[in-house]
XYZ file of C-alpha atoms in Angstrom:
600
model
C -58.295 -20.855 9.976
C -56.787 -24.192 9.518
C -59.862 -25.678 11.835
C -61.730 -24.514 8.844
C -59.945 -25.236 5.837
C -59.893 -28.671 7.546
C -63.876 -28.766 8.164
C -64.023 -27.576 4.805
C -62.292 -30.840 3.315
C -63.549 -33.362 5.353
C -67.116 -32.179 4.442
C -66.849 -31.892 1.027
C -65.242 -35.316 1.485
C -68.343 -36.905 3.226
C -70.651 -34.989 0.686
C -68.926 -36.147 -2.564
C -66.393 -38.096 -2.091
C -65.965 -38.638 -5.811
C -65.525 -35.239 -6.912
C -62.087 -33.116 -6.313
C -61.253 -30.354 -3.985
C -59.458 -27.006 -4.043
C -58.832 -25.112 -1.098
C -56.721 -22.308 -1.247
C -55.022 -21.937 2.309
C -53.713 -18.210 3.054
C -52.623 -17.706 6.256
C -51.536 -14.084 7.583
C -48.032 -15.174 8.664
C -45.547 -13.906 8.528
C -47.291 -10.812 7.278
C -46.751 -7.765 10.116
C -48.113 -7.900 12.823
C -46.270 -10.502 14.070
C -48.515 -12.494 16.547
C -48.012 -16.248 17.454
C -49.553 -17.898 20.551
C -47.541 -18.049 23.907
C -46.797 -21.499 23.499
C -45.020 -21.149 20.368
C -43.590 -17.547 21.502
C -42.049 -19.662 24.825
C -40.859 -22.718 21.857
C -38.913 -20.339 19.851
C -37.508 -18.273 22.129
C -36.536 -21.180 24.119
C -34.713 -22.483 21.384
C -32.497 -19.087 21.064
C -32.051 -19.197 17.187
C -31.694 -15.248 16.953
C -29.040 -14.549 19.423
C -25.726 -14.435 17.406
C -27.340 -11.592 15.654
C -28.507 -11.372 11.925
C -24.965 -11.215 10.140
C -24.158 -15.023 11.826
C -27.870 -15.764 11.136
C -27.637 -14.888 7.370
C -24.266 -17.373 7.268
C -26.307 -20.145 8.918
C -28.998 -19.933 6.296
C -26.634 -19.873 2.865
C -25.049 -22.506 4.791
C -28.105 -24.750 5.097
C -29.113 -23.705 1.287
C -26.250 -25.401 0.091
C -26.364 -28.073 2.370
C -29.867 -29.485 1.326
C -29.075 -28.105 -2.530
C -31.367 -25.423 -2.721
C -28.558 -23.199 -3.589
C -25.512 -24.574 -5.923
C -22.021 -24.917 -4.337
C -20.796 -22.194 -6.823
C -23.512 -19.450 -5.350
C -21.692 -16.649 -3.566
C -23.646 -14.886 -0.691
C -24.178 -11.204 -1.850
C -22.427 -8.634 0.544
C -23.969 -6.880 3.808
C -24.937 -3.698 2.853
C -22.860 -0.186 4.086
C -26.846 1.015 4.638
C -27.430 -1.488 7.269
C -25.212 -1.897 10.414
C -23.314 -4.693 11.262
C -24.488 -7.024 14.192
C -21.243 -5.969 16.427
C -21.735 -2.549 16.204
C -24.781 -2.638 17.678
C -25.204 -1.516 21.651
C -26.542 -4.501 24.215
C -29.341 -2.458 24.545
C -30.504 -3.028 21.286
C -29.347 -6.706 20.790
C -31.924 -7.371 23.729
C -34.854 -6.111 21.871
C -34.114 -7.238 18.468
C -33.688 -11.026 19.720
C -36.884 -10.446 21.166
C -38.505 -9.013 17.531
C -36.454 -11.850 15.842
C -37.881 -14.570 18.452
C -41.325 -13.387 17.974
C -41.104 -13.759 14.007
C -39.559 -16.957 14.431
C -42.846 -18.085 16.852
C -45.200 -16.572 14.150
C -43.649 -18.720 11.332
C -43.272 -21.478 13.512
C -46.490 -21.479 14.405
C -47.697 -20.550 10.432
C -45.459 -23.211 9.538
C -47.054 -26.204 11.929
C -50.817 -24.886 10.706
C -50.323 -25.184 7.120
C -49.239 -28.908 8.652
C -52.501 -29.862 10.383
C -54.123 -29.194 6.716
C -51.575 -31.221 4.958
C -52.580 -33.778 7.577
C -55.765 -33.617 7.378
C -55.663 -34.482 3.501
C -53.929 -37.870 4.265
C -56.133 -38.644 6.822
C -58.919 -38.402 4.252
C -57.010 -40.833 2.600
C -56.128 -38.290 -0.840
C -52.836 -37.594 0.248
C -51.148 -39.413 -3.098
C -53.945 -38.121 -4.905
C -53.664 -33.851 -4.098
C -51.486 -31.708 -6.012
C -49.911 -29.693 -3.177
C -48.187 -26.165 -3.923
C -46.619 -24.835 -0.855
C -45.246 -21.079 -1.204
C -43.739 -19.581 1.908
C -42.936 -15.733 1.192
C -44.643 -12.336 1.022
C -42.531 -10.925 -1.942
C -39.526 -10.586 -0.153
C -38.575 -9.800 3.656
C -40.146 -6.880 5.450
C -38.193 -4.201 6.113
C -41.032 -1.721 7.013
C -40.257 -1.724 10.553
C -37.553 0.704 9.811
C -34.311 0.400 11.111
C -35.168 -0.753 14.971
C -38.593 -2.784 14.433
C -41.224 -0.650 15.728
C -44.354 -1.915 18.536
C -46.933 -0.864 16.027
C -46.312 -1.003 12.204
C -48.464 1.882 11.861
C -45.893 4.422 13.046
C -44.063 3.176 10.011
C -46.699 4.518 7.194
C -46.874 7.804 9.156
C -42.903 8.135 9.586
C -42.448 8.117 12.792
C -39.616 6.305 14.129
C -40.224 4.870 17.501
C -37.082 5.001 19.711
C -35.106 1.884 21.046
C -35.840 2.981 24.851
C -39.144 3.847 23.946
C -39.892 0.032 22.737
C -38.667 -1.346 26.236
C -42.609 -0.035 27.007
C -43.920 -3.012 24.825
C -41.266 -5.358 25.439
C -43.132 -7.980 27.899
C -45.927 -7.854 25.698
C -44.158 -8.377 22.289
C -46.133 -10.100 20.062
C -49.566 -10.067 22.178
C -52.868 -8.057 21.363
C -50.961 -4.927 22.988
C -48.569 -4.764 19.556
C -48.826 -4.266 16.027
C -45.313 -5.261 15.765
C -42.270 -5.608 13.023
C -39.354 -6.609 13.441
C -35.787 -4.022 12.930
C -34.995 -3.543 8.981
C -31.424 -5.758 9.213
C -33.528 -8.960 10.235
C -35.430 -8.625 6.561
C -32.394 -8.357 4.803
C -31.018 -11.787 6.652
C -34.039 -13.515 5.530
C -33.986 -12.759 2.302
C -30.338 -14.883 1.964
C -28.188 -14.996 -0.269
C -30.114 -12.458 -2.108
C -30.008 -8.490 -1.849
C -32.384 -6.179 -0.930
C -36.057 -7.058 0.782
C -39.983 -6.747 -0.459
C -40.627 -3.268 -2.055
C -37.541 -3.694 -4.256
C -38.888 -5.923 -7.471
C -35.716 -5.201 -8.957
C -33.503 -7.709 -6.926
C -34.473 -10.981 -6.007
C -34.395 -10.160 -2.697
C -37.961 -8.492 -2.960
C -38.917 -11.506 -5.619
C -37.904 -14.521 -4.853
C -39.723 -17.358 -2.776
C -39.610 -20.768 -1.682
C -42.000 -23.351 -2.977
C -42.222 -26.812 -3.023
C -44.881 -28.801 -5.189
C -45.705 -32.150 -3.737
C -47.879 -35.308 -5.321
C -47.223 -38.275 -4.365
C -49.113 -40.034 -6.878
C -48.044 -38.177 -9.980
C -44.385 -36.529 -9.436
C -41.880 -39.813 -8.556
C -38.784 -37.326 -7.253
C -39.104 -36.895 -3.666
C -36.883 -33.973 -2.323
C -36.117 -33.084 -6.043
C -34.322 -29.797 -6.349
C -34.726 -27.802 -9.330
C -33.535 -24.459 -10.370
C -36.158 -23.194 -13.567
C -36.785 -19.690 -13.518
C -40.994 -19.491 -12.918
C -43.780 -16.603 -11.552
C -46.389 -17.211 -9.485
C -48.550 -16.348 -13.126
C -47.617 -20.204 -13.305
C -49.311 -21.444 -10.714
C -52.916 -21.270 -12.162
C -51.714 -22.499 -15.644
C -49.854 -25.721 -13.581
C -53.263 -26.337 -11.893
C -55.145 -26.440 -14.784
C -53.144 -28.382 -16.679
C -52.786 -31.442 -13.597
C -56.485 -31.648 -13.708
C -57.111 -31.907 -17.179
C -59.066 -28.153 -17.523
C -58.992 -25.743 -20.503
C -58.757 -21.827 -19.221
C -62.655 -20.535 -20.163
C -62.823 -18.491 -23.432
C -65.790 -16.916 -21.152
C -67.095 -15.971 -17.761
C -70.457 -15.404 -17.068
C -70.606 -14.729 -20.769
C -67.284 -11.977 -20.167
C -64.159 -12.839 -22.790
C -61.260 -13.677 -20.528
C -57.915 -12.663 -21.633
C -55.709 -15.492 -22.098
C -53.310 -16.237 -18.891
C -49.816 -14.538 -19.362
C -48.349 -17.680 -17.543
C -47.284 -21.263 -18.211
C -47.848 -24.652 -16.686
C -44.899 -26.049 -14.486
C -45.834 -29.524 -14.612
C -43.067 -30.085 -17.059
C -40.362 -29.843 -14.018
C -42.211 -32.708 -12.208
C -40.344 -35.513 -14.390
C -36.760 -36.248 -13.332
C -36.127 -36.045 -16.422
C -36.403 -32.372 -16.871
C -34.868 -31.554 -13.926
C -32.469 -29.818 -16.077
C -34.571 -28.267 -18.798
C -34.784 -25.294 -19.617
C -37.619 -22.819 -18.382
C -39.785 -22.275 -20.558
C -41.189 -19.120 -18.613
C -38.578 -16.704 -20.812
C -39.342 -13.270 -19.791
C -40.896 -11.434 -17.214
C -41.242 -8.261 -15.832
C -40.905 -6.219 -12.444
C -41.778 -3.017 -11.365
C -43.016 -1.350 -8.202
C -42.253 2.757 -7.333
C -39.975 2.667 -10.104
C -37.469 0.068 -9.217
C -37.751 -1.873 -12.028
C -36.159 -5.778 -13.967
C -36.470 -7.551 -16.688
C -35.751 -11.486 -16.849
C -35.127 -13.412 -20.228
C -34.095 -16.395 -21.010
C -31.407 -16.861 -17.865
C -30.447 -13.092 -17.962
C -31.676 -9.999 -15.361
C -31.343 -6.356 -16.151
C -32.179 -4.407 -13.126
C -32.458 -0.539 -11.672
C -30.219 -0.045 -8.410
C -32.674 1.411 -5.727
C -32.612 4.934 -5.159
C -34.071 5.148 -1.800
C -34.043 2.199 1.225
C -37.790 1.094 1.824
C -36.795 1.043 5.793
C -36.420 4.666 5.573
C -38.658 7.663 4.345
C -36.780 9.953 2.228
C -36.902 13.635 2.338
C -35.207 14.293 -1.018
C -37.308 14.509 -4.307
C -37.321 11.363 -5.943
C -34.769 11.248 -9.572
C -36.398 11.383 -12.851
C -37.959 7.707 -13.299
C -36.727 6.883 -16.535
C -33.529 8.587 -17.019
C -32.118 8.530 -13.474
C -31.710 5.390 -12.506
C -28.295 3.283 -12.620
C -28.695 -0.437 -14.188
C -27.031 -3.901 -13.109
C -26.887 -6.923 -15.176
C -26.771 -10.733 -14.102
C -26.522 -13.850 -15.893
C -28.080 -15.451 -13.194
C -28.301 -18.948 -14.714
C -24.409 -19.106 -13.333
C -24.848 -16.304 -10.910
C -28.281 -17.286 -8.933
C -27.519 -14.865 -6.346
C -27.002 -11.564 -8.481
C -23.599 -11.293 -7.304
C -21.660 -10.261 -9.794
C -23.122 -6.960 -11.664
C -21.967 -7.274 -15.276
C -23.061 -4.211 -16.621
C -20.061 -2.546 -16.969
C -18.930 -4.736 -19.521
C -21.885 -5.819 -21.432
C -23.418 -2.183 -22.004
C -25.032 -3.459 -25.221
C -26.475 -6.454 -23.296
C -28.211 -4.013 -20.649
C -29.380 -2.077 -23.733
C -31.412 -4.755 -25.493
C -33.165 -6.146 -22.217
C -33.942 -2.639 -21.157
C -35.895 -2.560 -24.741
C -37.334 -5.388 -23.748
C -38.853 -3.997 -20.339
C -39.836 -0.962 -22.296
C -41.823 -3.035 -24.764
C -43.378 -5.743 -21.713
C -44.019 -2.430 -19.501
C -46.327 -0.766 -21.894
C -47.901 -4.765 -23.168
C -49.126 -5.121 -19.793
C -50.306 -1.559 -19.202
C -47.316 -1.044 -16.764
C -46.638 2.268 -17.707
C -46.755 5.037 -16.872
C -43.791 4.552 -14.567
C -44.003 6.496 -11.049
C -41.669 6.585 -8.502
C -43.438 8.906 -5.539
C -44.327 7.251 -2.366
C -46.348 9.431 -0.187
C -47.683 11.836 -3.348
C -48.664 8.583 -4.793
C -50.485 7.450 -1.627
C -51.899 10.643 -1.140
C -53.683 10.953 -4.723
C -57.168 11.573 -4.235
C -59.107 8.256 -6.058
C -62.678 8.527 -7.424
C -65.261 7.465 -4.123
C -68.585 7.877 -2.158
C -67.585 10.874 -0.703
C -64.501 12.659 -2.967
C -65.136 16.637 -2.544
C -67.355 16.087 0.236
C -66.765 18.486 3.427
C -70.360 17.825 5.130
C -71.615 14.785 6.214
C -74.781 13.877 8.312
C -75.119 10.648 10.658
C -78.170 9.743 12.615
C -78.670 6.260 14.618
C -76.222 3.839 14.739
C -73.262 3.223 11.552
C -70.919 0.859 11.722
C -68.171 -1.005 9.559
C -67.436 1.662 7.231
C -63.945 2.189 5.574
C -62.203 4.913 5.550
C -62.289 5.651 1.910
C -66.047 6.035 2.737
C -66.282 8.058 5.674
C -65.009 11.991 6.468
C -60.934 12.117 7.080
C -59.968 14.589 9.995
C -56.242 14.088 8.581
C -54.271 17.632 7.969
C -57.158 19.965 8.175
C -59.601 21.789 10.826
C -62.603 20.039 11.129
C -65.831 20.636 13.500
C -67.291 17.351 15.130
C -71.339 18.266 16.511
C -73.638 15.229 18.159
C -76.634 16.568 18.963
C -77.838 13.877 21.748
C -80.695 12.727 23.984
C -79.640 11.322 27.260
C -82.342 9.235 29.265
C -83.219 9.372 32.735
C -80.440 7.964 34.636
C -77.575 9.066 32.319
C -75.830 7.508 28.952
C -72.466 5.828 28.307
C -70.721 4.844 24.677
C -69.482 5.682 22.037
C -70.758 8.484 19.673
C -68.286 8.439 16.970
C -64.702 6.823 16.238
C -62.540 5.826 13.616
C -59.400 3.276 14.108
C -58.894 2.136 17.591
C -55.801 0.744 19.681
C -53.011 1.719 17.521
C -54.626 4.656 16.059
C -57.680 7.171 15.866
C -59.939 8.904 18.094
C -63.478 8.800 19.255
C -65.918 11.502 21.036
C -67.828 9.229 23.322
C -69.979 8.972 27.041
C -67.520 8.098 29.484
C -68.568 4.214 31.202
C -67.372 5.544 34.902
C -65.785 3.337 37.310
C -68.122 2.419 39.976
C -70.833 4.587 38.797
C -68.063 7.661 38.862
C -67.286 9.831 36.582
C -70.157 7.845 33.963
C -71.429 10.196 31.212
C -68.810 12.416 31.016
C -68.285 13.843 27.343
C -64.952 12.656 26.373
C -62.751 13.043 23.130
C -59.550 11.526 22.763
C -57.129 11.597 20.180
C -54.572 8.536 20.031
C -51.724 9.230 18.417
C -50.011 5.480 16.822
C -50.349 4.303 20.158
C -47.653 6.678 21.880
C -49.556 9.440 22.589
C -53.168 10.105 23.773
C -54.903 13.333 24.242
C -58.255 13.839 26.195
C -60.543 16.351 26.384
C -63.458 15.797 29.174
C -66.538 17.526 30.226
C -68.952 17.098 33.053
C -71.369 14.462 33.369
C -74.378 15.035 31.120
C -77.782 15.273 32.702
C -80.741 14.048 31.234
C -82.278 15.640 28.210
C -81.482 17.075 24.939
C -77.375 18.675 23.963
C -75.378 19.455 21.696
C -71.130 18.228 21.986
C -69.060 20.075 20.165
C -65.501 19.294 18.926
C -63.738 21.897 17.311
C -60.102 21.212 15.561
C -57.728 23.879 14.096
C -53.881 22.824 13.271
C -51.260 25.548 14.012
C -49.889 25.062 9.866
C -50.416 23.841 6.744
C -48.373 20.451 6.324
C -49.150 16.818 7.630
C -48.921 15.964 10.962
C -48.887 19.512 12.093
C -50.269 20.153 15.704
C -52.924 22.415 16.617
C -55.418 23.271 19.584
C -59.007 21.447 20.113
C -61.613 22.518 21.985
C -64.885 20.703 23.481
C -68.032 22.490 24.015
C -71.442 21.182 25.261
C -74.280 23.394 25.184
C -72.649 26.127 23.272
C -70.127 26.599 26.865
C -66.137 26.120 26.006
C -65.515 22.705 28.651
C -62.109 22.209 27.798
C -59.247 23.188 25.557
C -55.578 21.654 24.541
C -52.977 21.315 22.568
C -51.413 18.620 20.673
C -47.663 18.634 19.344
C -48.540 16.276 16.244
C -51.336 14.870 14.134
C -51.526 11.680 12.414
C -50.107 12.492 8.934
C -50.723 9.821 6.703
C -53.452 6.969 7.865
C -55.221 5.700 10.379
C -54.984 1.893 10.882
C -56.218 0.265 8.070
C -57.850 -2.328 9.654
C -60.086 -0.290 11.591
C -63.399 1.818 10.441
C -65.202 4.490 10.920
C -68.778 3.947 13.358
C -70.755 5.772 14.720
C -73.329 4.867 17.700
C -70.883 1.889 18.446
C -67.112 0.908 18.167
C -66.253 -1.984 16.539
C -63.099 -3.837 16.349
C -60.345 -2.255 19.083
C -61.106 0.935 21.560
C -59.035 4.074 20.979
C -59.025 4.655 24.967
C -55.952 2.548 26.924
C -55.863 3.416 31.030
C -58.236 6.748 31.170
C -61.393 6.243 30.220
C -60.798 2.499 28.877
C -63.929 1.341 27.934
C -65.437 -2.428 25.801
C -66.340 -2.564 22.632
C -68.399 -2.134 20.832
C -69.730 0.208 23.826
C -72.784 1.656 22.508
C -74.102 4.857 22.927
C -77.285 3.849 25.191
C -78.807 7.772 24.696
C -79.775 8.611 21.195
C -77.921 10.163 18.538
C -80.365 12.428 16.727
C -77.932 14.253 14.408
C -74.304 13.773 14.106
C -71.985 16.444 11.961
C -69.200 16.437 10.567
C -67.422 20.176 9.093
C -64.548 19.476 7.122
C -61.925 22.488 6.376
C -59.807 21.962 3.029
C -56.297 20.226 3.365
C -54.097 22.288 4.555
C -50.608 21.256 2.120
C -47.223 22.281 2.705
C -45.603 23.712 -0.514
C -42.817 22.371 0.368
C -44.160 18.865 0.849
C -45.360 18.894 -2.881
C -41.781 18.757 -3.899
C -40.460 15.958 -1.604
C -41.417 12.974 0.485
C -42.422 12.770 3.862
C -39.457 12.976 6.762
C -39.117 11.221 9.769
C -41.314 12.517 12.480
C -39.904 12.486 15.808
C -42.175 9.988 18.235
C -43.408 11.449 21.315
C -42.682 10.204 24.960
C -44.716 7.005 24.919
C -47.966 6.889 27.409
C -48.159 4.012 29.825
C -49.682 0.743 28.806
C -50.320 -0.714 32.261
C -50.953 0.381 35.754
C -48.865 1.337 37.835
C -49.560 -2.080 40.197
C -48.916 -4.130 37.044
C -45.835 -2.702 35.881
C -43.233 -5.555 34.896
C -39.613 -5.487 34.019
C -38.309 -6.838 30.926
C -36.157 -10.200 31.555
C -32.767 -10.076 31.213
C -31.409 -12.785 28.332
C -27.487 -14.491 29.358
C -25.817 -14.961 26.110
């Protein structure tokens, strides 16, 4: 990515080397999944930041804050929370992996970190270094927490709540961070990086979940190198602050569309020493996300306490979202860190900048308010295929998300490829959706050595842990007809239930399965048919190359959906932790390796 943003400039350079440039650089990191290169995995870990645990770690940092003057000497650092456990009360066991989770973060902003340095680079070696407004912001709302309290291999267990084990990690632990993970890092590691502040991303209310780094750098226009300054500004600013460096009026239209004016302001005033004390004159703003909720004017925060922990999924009902919420109050002009709650004493105070919120909430179309999480997710949305329970493929489909194709989640459903297999036999896929760390596929089996090649296979990969196979003999040539039939034991998500595969009208094989994916499939994957793009569902058995097409001929392809089979009881709360299942093997039995052991 930074090979091309750097292409990018350098030709735009050479082409019109009068005119200005904008390139908006956006690298994944540190987004989940965590995945930096070897050398930078070896760099970091080599370096041992991590292994003092994140209570030390969280000292270091409000340490070097005040240090280098990011934070004032008066800032307190906010308390651990009672939620979260304490760094010596954890079992070696543990400490081992979440160094490793911690070292692989580390690598992956490391690594971010020296990218986004190339590009810098590559301005000045164009020569436009004291000439480029630079605005660097290092943050995704706050810290992660979503890989629940122990970090999880695969983020994706996370958004179907299912907790994956401590010994059940060791599995992934020499390939932490490679192609073979989807990983996060445990829940206590976000709440370290988000020093001094509380709380981590998903919680608006706390600056924790808010607040980001950013420096602003042009040499040729801003004359206070390392400045610090402290003005309270969104990222709404950051359009508003480009506009007004380079001299450009926000369009009354678009393509001939009115544009609503831009809620934000220009930052350009903090540039001048001068003002490095000035007030901000961004004076309120709003936050809200799944009800947690604050309100910022003019140096003050009113703020909802958060009812439930983002690193876990609650079973309990969620309180009423306006009147069941507790509010905090900061005056965080002296009190940067939202220390010191003074709501107690100021009740009037809390009153007038919850009217506030109120009055911002429903100007920017905020309300109404909710505060479900899975009923939320689960809301059916206007698309392609909304009340659809037949579809018919033919040929080859590919690339297709999963808001437009037929979801198998928490109901029966009946899976028949009618096929012609050529002379000789067939291999690939007929019909998947997600891949390594999710999903399933009914496919041709490739065969080892021309062995076991054109078997009809479907398997059923549960987050990674778990993966389910049904197989039939080889196929001859000639027209049939594979059948996949899927009934769950009870209503509810992630309920088990028995499958059965059938080719030519004959039963072939029949099981079980303890759980179903409850919530999603990886997002990142689609739905094809006649090919598999992206990552294979199949690991050891039956491991096969994408995009493995189906070399026989797909002449109809069917899909039977039954309706979704809800829990009653599930209307009324939020999904509960699902207990993982004994992980599969990830490697052969000739490659097995044994995690390193770390001297501290």
């Amino acid at each position: 990515m930074a090979d091309e943003a750097i292409q990018h400039m350098k030709q735009l350079k050479e082409i019109a080397p009068d005119k200005p440039f904008f390139v908006y650089y956006v690298p994944g990191g540190t987004h989940a999944p965590h995945h930096p290169t070897p050398e930078w995995i070896k760099k970091i870990g080599d370096m041992r930041l991590f292994d003092q645990g994140w209570n030390k770690l969280r000292e270091t940092i409000f340490a070097n804050q005040k240090r280098l003057g990011i934070m004032p000497e008066h800032a307190r650092l906010t308390p651990w929370p009672k939620e979260l456990p304490q760094w010596d009360s954890v079992g070696e066991l543990e400490k081992k992996l979440f160094i490793k989770q911690a070292d692989i973060y580390g690598a992956y902003l490391a690594y971010t970190d020296h990218e986004i340095g190339r590009v810098i680079q590559a301005v000045e070696d164009l020569g436009e270094l004291n000439n480029t407004l630079i605005i660097y912001i290092g943050g995704d709302n706050g810290a992660s927490a979503e890989g629940m309290i122990n970090g999880t291999p695969n983020e994706f267990t996370t958004f179907n709540g299912v907790p994956v084990p401590v010994k059940a990690q060791y599995l992934w632990y020499p390939f932490w961070g490679s192609d073979k993970t989807f990983p996060h890092y445990a829940a206590p590691w976000a709440w370290a990086m988000g020093t001094p502040f509380k709380w981590v991303k998903q919680v608006p209310s706390h600056f924790g979940g808010t607040a980001q780094g950013v420096v602003m750098s042009w040499p040729g226009r801003i004359n206070d190198p390392g400045g610090i300054r402290r003005q309270f500004h969104h990222v709404i600013d950051i359009a508003p602050t480009i506009l007004q460096a380079t001299g450009i009026s926000q369009p009354d239209t678009i393509d001939g569309i009115k544009q609503n004016p831009m809620e934000g302001v220009s930052m350009a005033y903090t540039w001048d020493k001068t003002n490095a004390n000035a007030r901000s004159t961004h004076t309120t703003q709003y936050f809200e996300m799944l009800g947690n909720r604050a309100i910022y004017q003019d140096g003050w925060v009113a703020c909802t306490t958060p009812i439930t922990l983002p690193w876990e999924l609650s079973s309990a009902p969620p309180p009423d979202v306006i009147t069941g919420y507790k509010w905090e109050l900061y005056n965080v002009e002296e009190d940067p860190t939202q220390f010191n709650d003074l709501a107690a004493g100021m009740p009037e105070k809390v009153k007038e900048l919850q009217a506030v919120f109120d009055a911002e909430a429903k100007k920017y179309n905020v309300l109404p308010l909710d505060n479900t999480t899975l009923a939320r997710w689960n809301t059916p949305r206007p698309s392609l295929t909304a009340g659809q329970t037949v579809f018919t493929y033919s040929g080859e489909l590919s690339g297709v998300p999963a808001s437009a194709a037929p979801s198998i989640l928490n109901k029966s459903y009946n899976i028949t490829a009618e096929v012609d297999i050529p002379q000789g036999g067939a291999e690939g896929m007929i019909v998947t959706e997600g891949g390594r760390f999710g999903g399933y596929g009914l496919f041709l089996s490739k065969g080892v050595a021309g062995l076991r090649r054109g078997k009809p296979v479907f398997l059923y990969n549960l987050l990674n842990l778990k993966r389910t196979i049904w197989s039939g003999p080889e196929l001859s040539a000639g027209k049939h007809t594979i059948v996949f039939d899927f009934k769950p034991d009870a209503p509810g998500l992630g309920k088990g239930g028995t499958g059965v595969l059938s080719v030519d009208g004959k039963e072939v094989d029949r099981k079980s399965i303890e759980h179903s994916t409850p919530v999603t499939f990886p997002e990142d994957e689609t739905f094809d048919v006649g090919k598999d793009t992206r990552t294979g569902v199949a690991l050891l058995e039956y491991r096969y190359d994408p995009p493995f097409r189906f070399s026989g001929k797909i002449n109809k392809l069917t899909f039977r959906l039954g309706p979704e089979l809800k829990d009653p009881a599930q209307n009324k709360a939020e999904l509960g932790p699902m207990q993982a299942p004994e992980p599969d093997p990830i490697e052969e039995p000739r490659q097995k390796q044994s995690a390193p052991v770390r001297k501290r």
